[in-house]
XYZ file of C-alpha atoms in Angstrom:
443
model
C 10.023 27.017 -15.076
C 12.486 24.909 -16.982
C 9.678 22.971 -18.923
C 11.916 20.782 -20.991
C 14.608 20.088 -18.541
C 11.746 19.318 -16.048
C 9.836 16.725 -18.460
C 13.419 15.121 -19.219
C 14.363 14.793 -15.546
C 10.966 13.768 -14.245
C 11.350 10.824 -16.843
C 14.653 10.202 -15.883
C 13.833 10.130 -11.975
C 10.788 7.679 -12.790
C 12.542 5.455 -15.090
C 15.223 4.885 -12.285
C 12.540 4.305 -9.813
C 11.291 1.966 -12.092
C 14.670 -0.048 -12.490
C 15.190 -0.116 -9.006
C 11.287 -0.985 -8.189
C 11.697 -3.990 -10.549
C 15.126 -5.209 -8.539
C 12.892 -5.096 -5.210
C 10.143 -7.102 -6.500
C 12.675 -9.608 -8.054
C 14.523 -9.591 -4.679
C 11.324 -9.928 -2.944
C 10.395 -13.002 -4.813
C 13.289 -14.828 -4.008
C 12.658 -14.102 -0.123
C 9.384 -15.294 -0.576
C 10.171 -18.564 -2.766
C 13.078 -19.512 -0.307
C 12.028 -18.517 3.263
C 8.277 -18.772 2.810
C 8.010 -21.635 0.211
C 11.108 -23.783 0.464
C 11.702 -23.338 4.425
C 8.519 -22.792 5.855
C 6.428 -24.726 3.230
C 3.590 -22.027 2.431
C 3.674 -19.768 -0.748
C 0.552 -18.222 -1.666
C -0.833 -17.598 -5.239
C 0.867 -14.765 -7.455
C -0.410 -11.686 -8.692
C -2.048 -12.267 -12.167
C -0.401 -9.467 -13.749
C 2.791 -10.569 -12.967
C 2.505 -13.824 -14.040
C 1.991 -15.424 -10.632
C 4.315 -17.781 -8.539
C 4.705 -21.231 -7.954
C 2.411 -22.232 -5.285
C 3.251 -24.345 -2.100
C 0.578 -25.440 0.488
C 2.277 -28.170 2.541
C 3.167 -26.185 5.737
C 6.492 -26.200 7.831
C 7.968 -29.647 8.234
C 8.574 -29.907 11.290
C 5.559 -27.587 12.766
C 8.538 -25.731 15.164
C 9.964 -24.181 12.094
C 7.472 -21.329 12.236
C 9.161 -20.218 15.090
C 11.760 -18.846 12.476
C 9.257 -15.784 11.932
C 9.510 -14.205 15.378
C 13.177 -14.230 15.039
C 13.216 -12.985 11.359
C 10.943 -10.230 12.388
C 13.062 -9.262 15.846
C 16.297 -9.054 13.649
C 14.563 -6.933 10.967
C 13.146 -4.607 13.426
C 16.612 -3.847 14.004
C 17.914 -3.715 10.398
C 15.072 -1.204 9.779
C 14.328 2.244 10.934
C 11.029 2.263 12.026
C 10.196 5.335 9.693
C 8.345 4.486 6.755
C 6.475 6.321 3.614
C 4.029 8.247 6.167
C 7.037 9.640 8.058
C 9.160 10.254 4.974
C 6.101 12.256 3.515
C 6.120 14.231 6.492
C 9.358 15.188 6.103
C 8.810 16.243 2.598
C 6.082 18.529 3.679
C 8.307 20.270 6.469
C 11.410 20.053 4.323
C 13.580 18.451 7.002
C 16.666 16.879 5.610
C 16.754 12.799 5.839
C 19.704 10.832 5.505
C 20.323 8.477 2.702
C 20.642 5.563 5.703
C 16.820 6.308 6.663
C 15.809 5.651 3.043
C 17.920 2.241 2.969
C 16.928 0.867 6.299
C 13.318 1.343 5.860
C 13.394 0.125 2.267
C 15.216 -3.148 3.521
C 13.348 -3.650 6.489
C 10.364 -3.791 4.482
C 11.845 -6.275 1.811
C 12.707 -8.884 4.670
C 9.204 -8.363 6.551
C 7.378 -8.461 3.232
C 9.179 -11.874 2.214
C 8.508 -13.412 5.424
C 5.058 -13.406 5.322
C 3.643 -9.761 6.293
C 0.308 -8.846 5.043
C 1.635 -5.133 4.498
C 2.097 -3.989 1.113
C 4.984 -3.600 -1.034
C 3.914 0.146 -2.459
C 5.466 1.807 0.672
C 8.948 0.749 -0.155
C 8.638 1.369 -3.537
C 7.140 4.660 -3.420
C 9.878 5.421 -0.899
C 12.731 4.948 -3.331
C 11.205 7.096 -5.827
C 10.981 9.869 -3.195
C 14.873 9.270 -2.372
C 15.830 9.210 -6.201
C 13.726 12.089 -6.836
C 14.929 14.024 -4.025
C 18.602 13.299 -4.772
C 17.978 14.481 -8.203
C 16.215 17.574 -7.335
C 19.049 18.765 -5.029
C 21.608 18.161 -7.655
C 20.273 19.060 -10.469
C 19.790 22.972 -11.478
C 16.212 23.114 -12.113
C 15.466 25.794 -9.636
C 11.739 26.024 -8.385
C 10.905 23.347 -10.745
C 13.096 20.800 -8.916
C 10.505 20.416 -6.025
C 8.466 18.147 -8.472
C 10.854 15.788 -9.132
C 10.264 13.745 -6.039
C 6.644 13.457 -7.336
C 8.006 11.852 -10.541
C 9.912 9.385 -8.428
C 6.803 8.564 -6.078
C 4.499 8.022 -8.699
C 6.735 5.858 -10.665
C 7.118 3.696 -7.384
C 3.156 3.666 -6.912
C 2.963 2.816 -10.694
C 5.144 -0.004 -10.564
C 3.427 -1.493 -7.678
C 0.041 -0.990 -8.733
C 0.688 -1.418 -12.770
C -1.434 1.921 -12.950
C 0.405 4.886 -14.176
C -2.498 7.078 -13.922
C -3.468 5.971 -10.392
C 0.001 6.391 -9.256
C 0.337 9.930 -10.597
C -2.660 10.977 -8.788
C -2.206 9.041 -5.763
C 1.278 10.832 -5.343
C -0.278 14.265 -5.778
C -3.360 13.376 -3.345
C -1.420 11.926 -0.461
C 0.653 14.891 -0.541
C -1.620 17.799 -1.287
C -4.616 16.473 0.861
C -8.127 17.495 1.203
C -8.954 17.133 -2.276
C -6.604 20.069 -2.907
C -4.510 18.962 -5.701
C -1.313 20.759 -7.152
C -1.726 20.914 -10.587
C 1.953 21.973 -11.501
C 2.750 18.550 -9.864
C 0.363 16.521 -12.117
C 2.457 16.691 -15.150
C 5.729 15.630 -13.733
C 3.943 12.990 -11.733
C 2.111 11.465 -14.613
C 5.641 11.547 -16.771
C 7.402 9.970 -14.203
C 4.898 7.087 -13.660
C 4.813 6.384 -17.403
C 8.170 6.016 -17.633
C 8.630 4.281 -14.274
C 6.150 1.311 -15.228
C 7.588 1.262 -18.900
C 11.017 0.051 -17.264
C 9.263 -1.790 -14.329
C 7.356 -3.848 -17.050
C 10.136 -5.127 -19.013
C 10.836 -7.565 -16.361
C 7.403 -7.985 -14.556
C 4.776 -7.637 -17.333
C 2.365 -4.516 -17.911
C -0.789 -6.404 -17.434
C -2.949 -5.051 -14.731
C -2.377 -6.362 -11.660
C -5.743 -8.337 -11.254
C -7.623 -9.972 -14.187
C -11.160 -8.664 -13.279
C -14.045 -7.892 -15.886
C -16.649 -5.961 -14.590
C -20.280 -7.229 -15.689
C -23.275 -5.181 -17.161
C -24.340 -2.218 -15.001
C -27.663 -1.339 -13.995
C -29.001 1.613 -11.908
C -30.346 -0.314 -8.914
C -26.744 -1.532 -8.353
C -25.942 2.154 -7.554
C -27.244 1.438 -4.158
C -24.889 -1.417 -3.907
C -21.957 0.948 -4.208
C -23.369 3.310 -1.743
C -23.731 0.322 0.785
C -20.124 -0.903 -0.216
C -18.533 2.687 0.483
C -20.157 2.588 3.929
C -19.320 -0.534 4.926
C -15.894 -0.011 3.694
C -15.699 3.155 5.906
C -16.517 1.221 8.861
C -13.881 -1.454 7.886
C -11.183 1.281 7.476
C -12.063 3.415 10.452
C -12.021 0.201 12.600
C -8.501 -0.166 11.273
C -7.085 3.051 11.607
C -8.582 3.722 15.103
C -7.786 0.289 16.680
C -3.969 0.451 15.226
C -3.786 4.177 17.105
C -5.202 2.759 19.971
C -2.789 -0.560 20.057
C 0.107 1.742 19.346
C -0.301 3.576 22.498
C -0.924 0.355 24.462
C 2.352 -1.384 23.116
C 4.443 1.709 23.493
C 5.810 0.390 26.715
C 7.195 -2.516 24.988
C 10.629 -2.037 23.134
C 10.566 -1.751 19.437
C 12.256 -5.447 18.820
C 9.569 -6.900 21.165
C 6.667 -5.781 19.395
C 8.077 -7.276 16.191
C 8.809 -10.506 17.888
C 5.264 -10.116 19.234
C 4.118 -10.027 15.359
C 6.015 -12.421 14.426
C 5.026 -14.925 16.899
C 1.293 -14.089 15.436
C 2.176 -14.892 12.152
C 3.687 -18.250 13.054
C 0.474 -19.014 14.705
C -1.729 -18.185 11.769
C 0.855 -20.208 9.581
C -0.279 -23.153 11.240
C -4.163 -22.304 11.301
C -4.830 -20.062 8.312
C -1.846 -19.701 6.162
C -3.890 -18.046 3.437
C -4.180 -14.992 5.706
C -0.459 -14.209 5.292
C 1.437 -12.321 2.615
C -0.005 -10.250 -0.390
C -4.077 -10.997 -0.117
C -4.668 -9.657 -3.503
C -4.439 -13.161 -5.009
C -7.294 -14.330 -3.283
C -9.453 -11.605 -4.335
C -9.094 -12.543 -7.908
C -9.648 -16.427 -6.963
C -12.846 -14.992 -4.779
C -14.275 -13.755 -8.159
C -14.949 -17.802 -9.078
C -16.936 -20.353 -7.252
C -13.870 -22.096 -5.727
C -13.955 -20.062 -2.605
C -16.882 -20.202 -0.440
C -18.180 -17.551 1.721
C -17.408 -19.199 4.904
C -13.423 -19.137 4.013
C -13.751 -15.397 2.643
C -15.343 -14.054 5.670
C -12.285 -15.894 7.733
C -10.089 -14.615 5.437
C -11.416 -11.188 5.889
C -11.485 -11.093 9.567
C -8.279 -12.678 10.010
C -6.318 -10.264 7.794
C -7.867 -7.329 9.138
C -6.622 -8.215 12.578
C -3.132 -9.147 11.380
C -3.028 -5.568 9.840
C -4.316 -3.888 12.942
C -1.564 -5.654 15.064
C 0.987 -4.729 11.852
C 0.050 -1.396 12.472
C 0.026 -1.431 16.257
C 3.897 -2.623 16.132
C 4.285 -0.153 13.316
C 5.506 -3.137 11.275
C 7.319 -2.368 7.603
C 5.795 -1.930 4.419
C 2.828 0.136 3.145
C -0.883 -0.040 3.976
C -2.243 0.527 0.338
C -2.090 -2.702 -1.098
C -3.559 -4.433 2.027
C -6.391 -1.980 1.464
C -7.287 -3.120 -2.176
C -7.000 -6.860 -0.498
C -9.391 -5.961 2.252
C -11.661 -3.785 0.135
C -11.891 -6.466 -2.582
C -12.766 -9.242 0.042
C -15.215 -6.642 1.871
C -16.902 -6.398 -1.863
C -17.221 -9.930 -2.193
C -18.281 -10.975 1.171
C -20.982 -8.235 0.849
C -22.026 -9.582 -2.569
C -22.679 -12.885 -1.218
C -24.794 -11.789 1.479
C -26.809 -9.305 -0.244
C -27.312 -11.813 -3.134
C -29.493 -13.894 -0.991
C -31.666 -11.096 0.340
C -31.979 -8.507 -3.343
C -29.955 -10.595 -6.060
C -31.182 -7.244 -8.270
C -29.076 -4.974 -6.613
C -25.801 -6.951 -6.838
C -23.302 -6.925 -9.646
C -20.949 -9.465 -10.892
C -18.203 -10.713 -8.467
C -15.798 -9.153 -10.551
C -17.549 -5.780 -10.287
C -18.407 -6.019 -6.391
C -14.864 -6.724 -5.759
C -13.515 -3.406 -7.706
C -15.880 -1.498 -5.966
C -14.646 -2.771 -3.043
C -11.168 -2.247 -3.708
C -12.145 1.354 -4.796
C -14.145 2.403 -1.658
C -11.124 1.223 1.023
C -8.665 2.817 -1.128
C -10.372 6.080 -1.450
C -11.221 5.731 2.534
C -7.467 4.891 3.465
C -5.682 6.808 1.606
C -7.709 9.981 1.611
C -7.128 9.664 -2.371
C -11.014 9.211 -4.245
C -9.679 10.401 -7.504
C -6.699 7.973 -7.573
C -9.114 5.026 -6.251
C -11.392 5.753 -9.016
C -8.818 5.950 -11.767
C -7.131 2.832 -10.531
C -10.290 0.582 -10.486
C -10.796 2.055 -13.972
C -7.340 0.985 -14.940
C -8.034 -2.519 -13.885
C -11.243 -3.257 -14.958
C -12.257 -0.256 -17.312
C -14.723 2.500 -16.964
C -17.643 0.513 -17.339
C -18.249 0.721 -13.385
C -17.702 4.391 -13.209
C -21.016 4.980 -11.528
C -20.664 2.345 -9.004
C -16.932 3.633 -8.518
C -17.637 6.974 -7.937
C -20.399 6.210 -5.152
C -18.473 4.057 -3.395
C -15.311 6.096 -3.411
C -16.922 9.403 -2.224
C -19.294 7.607 0.425
C -16.094 5.745 1.946
C -14.000 9.029 1.649
C -16.691 10.934 3.625
C -17.632 8.377 6.458
C -13.992 7.036 7.016
C -11.870 8.163 9.916
C -10.224 11.710 8.443
C -6.767 10.669 9.723
C -5.790 8.674 6.848
C -3.185 5.610 6.920
C -0.301 7.511 5.918
C -0.944 10.134 9.021
C -0.390 7.057 11.272
C 3.158 7.110 10.501
C 3.893 10.755 10.000
C 2.033 12.055 12.874
C 5.339 11.740 14.882
C 9.222 11.807 13.759
C 9.667 9.215 17.113
C 9.873 6.001 16.012
C 8.655 4.916 19.411
C 5.143 6.324 19.352
C 2.826 8.419 17.855
C 2.358 12.048 18.683
C -0.398 14.632 17.261
C -1.262 14.122 13.668
C -0.887 17.236 11.230
C -4.534 18.516 10.081
C -5.807 16.852 6.763
C -6.144 20.500 5.054
C -2.304 20.997 5.184
C -0.634 22.059 3.093
C -2.987 23.440 0.355
C -2.054 24.883 -3.093
C -1.241 28.187 -1.817
C 1.815 26.289 0.154
C 4.033 24.412 -1.895
C 6.380 21.975 0.086
C 10.109 22.185 -0.852
C 11.785 18.878 -1.599
C 13.481 16.870 0.896
C 17.284 16.729 0.938
C 19.281 13.925 1.672
C 22.798 13.825 2.890
C 23.568 10.664 0.860
C 23.168 9.261 -2.297
C 20.935 5.966 -3.224
């Protein structure tokens, strides 16, 4: 193995990914500002770690402008390819060549739909960018067997940029490829190098602060029960989300791809008129939910509405990732649970910031099948003072969530029109190292 060259090219793949991810985030802001804010009259609060965005809450005027959303989603359904990060990872594992146009169409389709208020996450197209860049470099740079690690570096940089967390990004890239807690140790170093260099470049434009500003309160041992309860509740939320998506995918298979996305856009138009806070990235509402500003009924309504929208998004196979929504739903679940338990057993309930971080850790661990990355992400956001709680919640959720995680929903079939049989979670193991994906074009 060429160690020096591998370090150099891992950093190069990460830096390129960070630059492209920064451009993606900037374009997404522009689309959100002019389509959602200027045209439809609703722009949610921005992410604290990226300085926030100007907020608009006046709603569409006239109201029929909400009908733009179904049109945008129909058009974007044909712009994209219906093949997201899960499908690309399946191709990565099998060594199947992926055309450059598949990457490009998926990224552009996600860019439009995320800018139009979809609750899906930006980490999917950002990680796909990194996988694409790493696969191109792995195919063209003569590193021999070491070239298979460059896609790890690129994908880790995409995750690190999306979550402002290089350590968690590196672990997440490794855990979702080598599943079943079977980490590939040789892949961790290139992934970490790529994540660090990628976030270094990304942060030049969008800042280096943590994604959310959550400061955990003091820990007491009775609060471990809260961590366990939160993990079990998030396992239920995650399993409901995943299994409902699969059922809905089978039911909607009879509709054309464009009609499915038109249905999703129509539902988003209705939500825009009734509860616009459920549109777009829900993470800023987790931040606001730690203050007394938001009431329990609002948080509960937001949690249920976003869960319903995410189930529908998975059912129609909308573009974008499912990990950022998992952070939002997990944080809201932790806040709602803390409010409810605080009325019966206040000694068990931690501070709102801690409750939100514990929920974030639990739902991410279960949905992504990545407990180590989830615990480290919580530590990078709020520090490691909540480690006992986050470990308890993460492994409870990981154990009891449906074993077919969110990424298997996409990768279970190479057909864009319906799911097939998913790969077993235990494959590949460390003894079976996937080759780098090949691409027929260049970015």
